[in-house]
Tab-separated table of C-alpha atoms and ligand atoms in Angstrom:
chain	number	residue	atom	x	y	z
A	1	MET	CA	-6.608	-7.630	67.170
A	2	PRO	CA	-8.050	-9.947	70.023
A	3	ASN	CA	-10.292	-8.581	72.937
A	4	SER	CA	-8.001	-9.716	75.552
A	5	GLU	CA	-5.652	-7.249	74.153
A	6	ILE	CA	-7.820	-4.326	73.678
A	7	GLU	CA	-8.863	-4.624	77.294
A	8	SER	CA	-5.548	-4.812	78.888
A	9	ARG	CA	-4.823	-1.218	77.365
A	10	PRO	CA	-4.522	1.445	79.556
A	11	ASP	CA	-7.671	3.445	79.661
A	12	GLU	CA	-5.920	6.805	80.665
A	13	TYR	CA	-2.712	8.883	80.206
A	14	LYS	CA	-0.339	9.096	82.923
A	15	VAL	CA	2.071	12.255	82.220
A	16	ALA	CA	4.858	13.383	83.938
A	17	ARG	CA	4.703	17.172	83.616
A	18	ILE	CA	2.831	19.751	81.440
A	19	LEU	CA	5.205	21.695	79.485
A	20	LEU	CA	2.593	24.006	77.909
A	21	SER	CA	-0.725	24.332	78.689
A	22	GLU	CA	-3.750	24.495	76.432
A	23	LYS	CA	-4.156	28.457	76.999
A	24	GLU	CA	-0.254	29.075	76.211
A	25	LEU	CA	-0.491	26.920	73.063
A	26	GLY	CA	-3.932	28.302	72.071
A	27	ASP	CA	-2.442	32.211	72.770
A	28	ARG	CA	0.673	31.580	70.660
A	29	VAL	CA	-1.168	29.753	67.779
A	30	ASN	CA	-3.504	32.661	67.627
A	31	GLN	CA	-0.513	35.162	67.279
A	32	LEU	CA	0.958	33.053	64.940
A	33	GLY	CA	-2.149	33.008	62.630
A	34	ALA	CA	-2.363	36.821	62.910
A	35	GLU	CA	1.068	37.091	61.703
A	36	LEU	CA	0.766	35.060	58.588
A	37	ALA	CA	-2.801	36.646	57.872
A	38	GLU	CA	-0.927	39.862	57.791
A	39	ARG	CA	2.196	38.632	55.587
A	40	TYR	CA	-0.049	36.577	53.160
A	41	ARG	CA	-2.751	39.305	52.573
A	42	GLY	CA	-4.094	38.889	48.802
A	43	LYS	CA	-1.664	36.162	48.289
A	44	GLN	CA	-3.792	33.166	48.892
A	45	PRO	CA	-0.943	30.914	50.377
A	46	ILE	CA	-0.709	26.904	50.737
A	47	LEU	CA	-0.257	25.511	53.853
A	48	VAL	CA	1.650	22.324	53.704
A	49	THR	CA	1.434	19.990	56.901
A	50	LEU	CA	3.301	16.800	57.373
A	51	LEU	CA	1.231	14.020	58.977
A	52	LYS	CA	0.597	12.817	60.977
A	53	GLY	CA	1.739	15.191	63.949
A	54	GLY	CA	1.004	18.575	62.348
A	55	PHE	CA	-2.735	17.959	62.085
A	56	ILE	CA	-3.931	19.652	65.514
A	57	PHE	CA	-1.215	22.779	64.854
A	58	LEU	CA	-2.258	23.034	61.292
A	59	ALA	CA	-6.209	22.677	62.429
A	60	ASP	CA	-6.028	25.497	64.985
A	61	LEU	CA	-3.441	27.662	62.801
A	62	SER	CA	-5.907	27.706	59.835
A	63	ARG	CA	-8.310	28.875	61.852
A	64	ALA	CA	-6.551	31.424	63.416
A	65	MET	CA	-5.323	32.534	59.749
A	66	LYS	CA	-8.525	34.820	58.636
A	67	ILE	CA	-7.575	35.225	55.089
A	68	PRO	CA	-8.324	32.822	52.140
A	69	HIS	CA	-5.911	29.945	51.905
A	70	GLU	CA	-5.304	26.200	51.030
A	71	ILE	CA	-4.373	23.329	52.734
A	72	GLU	CA	-2.090	20.233	51.624
A	73	PHE	CA	-0.769	17.280	53.255
A	74	MET	CA	2.102	15.190	53.023
A	75	ILE	CA	2.952	11.981	54.543
A	76	VAL	CA	6.767	11.407	55.515
A	77	ARG	CA	8.674	8.977	57.605
A	78	SER	CA	11.872	9.816	59.200
A	79	TYR	CA	14.670	7.508	59.679
A	80	GLU	CA	17.759	8.270	61.650
A	81	LYS	CA	20.639	6.356	60.848
A	82	ASP	CA	23.362	7.677	62.866
A	83	SER	CA	24.438	11.062	64.459
A	84	SER	CA	24.899	12.726	61.342
A	85	SER	CA	22.778	11.210	58.689
A	86	GLY	CA	19.033	10.249	58.418
A	87	THR	CA	16.897	9.539	55.609
A	88	VAL	CA	13.310	11.073	54.680
A	89	GLN	CA	10.770	8.825	53.151
A	90	ILE	CA	7.974	10.661	51.240
A	91	ILE	CA	4.580	8.022	51.597
A	92	GLN	CA	2.387	10.594	49.866
A	93	ASP	CA	3.545	13.553	48.214
A	94	LEU	CA	1.836	16.725	47.327
A	95	LYS	CA	-1.223	16.476	45.090
A	96	GLN	CA	-0.808	20.030	43.705
A	97	ASN	CA	1.929	22.255	41.532
A	98	ILE	CA	3.187	24.645	43.996
A	99	GLU	CA	5.187	26.429	41.235
A	100	GLY	CA	4.610	30.280	41.579
A	101	ARG	CA	2.711	29.807	44.656
A	102	HIS	CA	3.379	30.970	48.590
A	103	VAL	CA	3.861	28.026	50.709
A	104	VAL	CA	3.683	27.868	54.160
A	105	LEU	CA	5.567	24.740	55.505
A	106	VAL	CA	3.415	23.816	58.717
A	107	GLU	CA	5.854	21.736	60.904
A	108	ASP	CA	4.961	20.511	64.718
A	109	ILE	CA	8.421	20.165	65.916
A	110	VAL	CA	12.119	20.542	64.505
A	111	ASP	CA	14.232	18.086	66.468
A	112	THR	CA	17.679	16.793	64.549
A	113	GLY	CA	16.432	19.279	61.570
A	114	LEU	CA	16.736	16.080	59.022
A	115	THR	CA	13.366	16.027	58.176
A	116	LEU	CA	12.803	19.662	57.662
A	117	SER	CA	16.049	20.064	55.704
A	118	TYR	CA	14.838	17.281	53.645
A	119	ILE	CA	11.362	18.420	52.674
A	120	ARG	CA	12.632	22.201	52.260
A	121	GLU	CA	14.738	21.152	49.433
A	122	HIS	CA	12.058	18.903	48.109
A	123	LEU	CA	9.827	21.934	48.215
A	124	SER	CA	12.165	24.767	47.177
A	125	ILE	CA	13.193	22.677	43.733
A	126	ARG	CA	9.720	23.207	42.842
A	127	ASN	CA	10.043	26.908	42.548
A	128	PRO	CA	7.229	28.243	44.627
A	129	ALA	CA	7.114	32.024	44.798
A	130	SER	CA	7.976	32.186	48.566
A	131	LEU	CA	8.549	29.364	51.244
A	132	THR	CA	8.028	29.996	54.844
A	133	VAL	CA	8.560	27.265	57.530
A	134	CYS	CA	6.122	27.750	60.460
A	135	SER	CA	7.215	25.058	63.395
A	136	LEU	CA	5.315	25.175	66.508
A	137	LEU	CA	8.255	23.648	68.555
A	138	ASP	CA	11.970	24.135	68.466
A	139	LYS	CA	14.396	21.838	70.020
A	140	THR	CA	17.336	23.988	69.305
A	141	GLU	CA	19.992	21.804	71.221
A	142	ALA	CA	18.996	18.707	69.228
A	143	ARG	CA	19.697	19.941	65.912
A	144	LYS	CA	22.357	17.829	63.724
A	145	ILE	CA	21.772	19.933	60.664
A	146	GLN	CA	21.221	23.841	60.385
A	147	VAL	CA	18.213	24.526	58.949
A	148	PRO	CA	16.314	27.867	58.408
A	149	ILE	CA	13.109	28.154	60.654
A	150	GLU	CA	11.517	31.384	59.771
A	151	MET	CA	8.643	31.384	62.366
A	152	VAL	CA	8.794	29.342	65.693
A	153	GLY	CA	5.954	29.134	68.553
A	154	PHE	CA	7.993	27.874	71.273
A	155	SER	CA	11.963	27.024	71.894
A	156	ILE	CA	11.694	23.766	74.157
A	157	PRO	CA	14.297	22.007	76.031
A	158	ASN	CA	15.768	18.505	74.537
A	159	GLU	CA	12.944	16.189	76.064
A	160	PHE	CA	10.906	13.753	74.823
A	161	VAL	CA	7.403	15.728	74.372
A	162	VAL	CA	3.602	14.559	73.559
A	163	GLY	CA	0.162	16.000	73.114
A	164	TYR	CA	-1.133	18.453	70.524
A	165	GLY	CA	-0.332	16.120	67.742
A	166	LEU	CA	2.531	14.580	68.654
A	167	ASP	CA	2.717	10.718	69.949
A	168	TYR	CA	4.657	8.442	71.391
A	169	ASP	CA	3.915	4.990	69.985
A	170	GLN	CA	0.787	6.485	68.371
A	171	LEU	CA	-0.741	7.769	71.344
A	172	TYR	CA	-1.059	10.663	73.428
A	173	ARG	CA	-1.756	12.939	70.021
A	174	ASN	CA	-5.143	13.825	71.676
A	175	LEU	CA	-4.137	15.558	75.060
A	176	PRO	CA	-5.075	19.354	74.555
A	177	TYR	CA	-1.474	20.326	76.154
A	178	LEU	CA	2.139	19.504	75.555
A	179	ALA	CA	3.367	17.304	77.983
A	180	ILE	CA	6.229	15.259	79.079
A	181	ILE	CA	5.879	11.488	79.184
A	182	ASP	CA	5.773	9.670	82.648
A	183	PRO	CA	9.106	7.394	82.204
A	184	GLU	CA	7.251	4.115	83.396
A	185	GLN	CA	4.955	4.490	80.467
A	186	ALA	CA	7.157	5.002	77.836
B	201	LIG	P1	13.669	15.690	63.213
B	201	LIG	O1	14.491	15.159	63.886
B	201	LIG	O2	13.871	17.092	63.273
B	201	LIG	O3	13.706	15.065	61.749
B	201	LIG	O4	12.157	15.199	63.431
B	201	LIG	C1	11.510	14.243	62.938
B	201	LIG	C2	10.084	13.910	63.236
B	201	LIG	O5	10.148	13.499	64.727
B	201	LIG	C3	9.237	15.294	63.932
B	201	LIG	O6	8.856	15.958	63.141
B	201	LIG	C4	8.294	14.749	64.637
B	201	LIG	O7	7.274	14.082	64.346
B	201	LIG	C5	9.449	13.595	65.721
B	201	LIG	N1	9.903	14.237	66.882
B	201	LIG	C6	10.958	14.908	67.481
B	201	LIG	N2	10.707	15.294	68.391
B	201	LIG	C7	9.760	14.618	69.055
B	201	LIG	C8	9.032	14.606	70.227
B	201	LIG	O8	9.656	15.296	71.334
B	201	LIG	N3	7.973	14.257	70.643
B	201	LIG	C9	7.371	13.344	69.274
B	201	LIG	N4	7.624	13.410	68.198
B	201	LIG	C10	9.263	13.825	67.791
């Protein structure tokens, strides 16, 4: 990338509104971690996260879940073709066998539900002992396909959000809070 291009990049983010503060996120993530610890004590679950969006939630949830557990990552790309269908491409699959294991799928956000529906099926057919979805955010109004989500951090309105791992054009992931983007920046 030429220097002139790097130099023309904005050196700060502008957000329109903070939807969930760092404290609100932290408190809820700690609760979810405690609930998971309670549920999976003595079972050594595997937390599976979809990159990149889930990386910050996973890091905090994992530390809040004070029982032994493993973590695994998948890389997926979602393409939405029209209002009723979408395809999900698995760029990197799980590296380990989950048959007979307790799996917690840690999601950043469920929007249309297409990604979760696909990945739920992809994991279920490998016969885990149990499969629980824990999504930090749920945009219920945006749903195009009904899919079970056992644990939800927050239900949020149908608006595009960034921060706490979620991006717009690969930026904003490092914001410690969840925000609605300034439309002039989008
Ligand atoms: P789906 O529409 O439920 O399949 O969600 C697909 C993916 O789109 C999510 O896992 C997120 O990575 C991304 N996504 C959906 N809504 C938002 C948003 O408001 N901000 C940032 N990413 C989003």
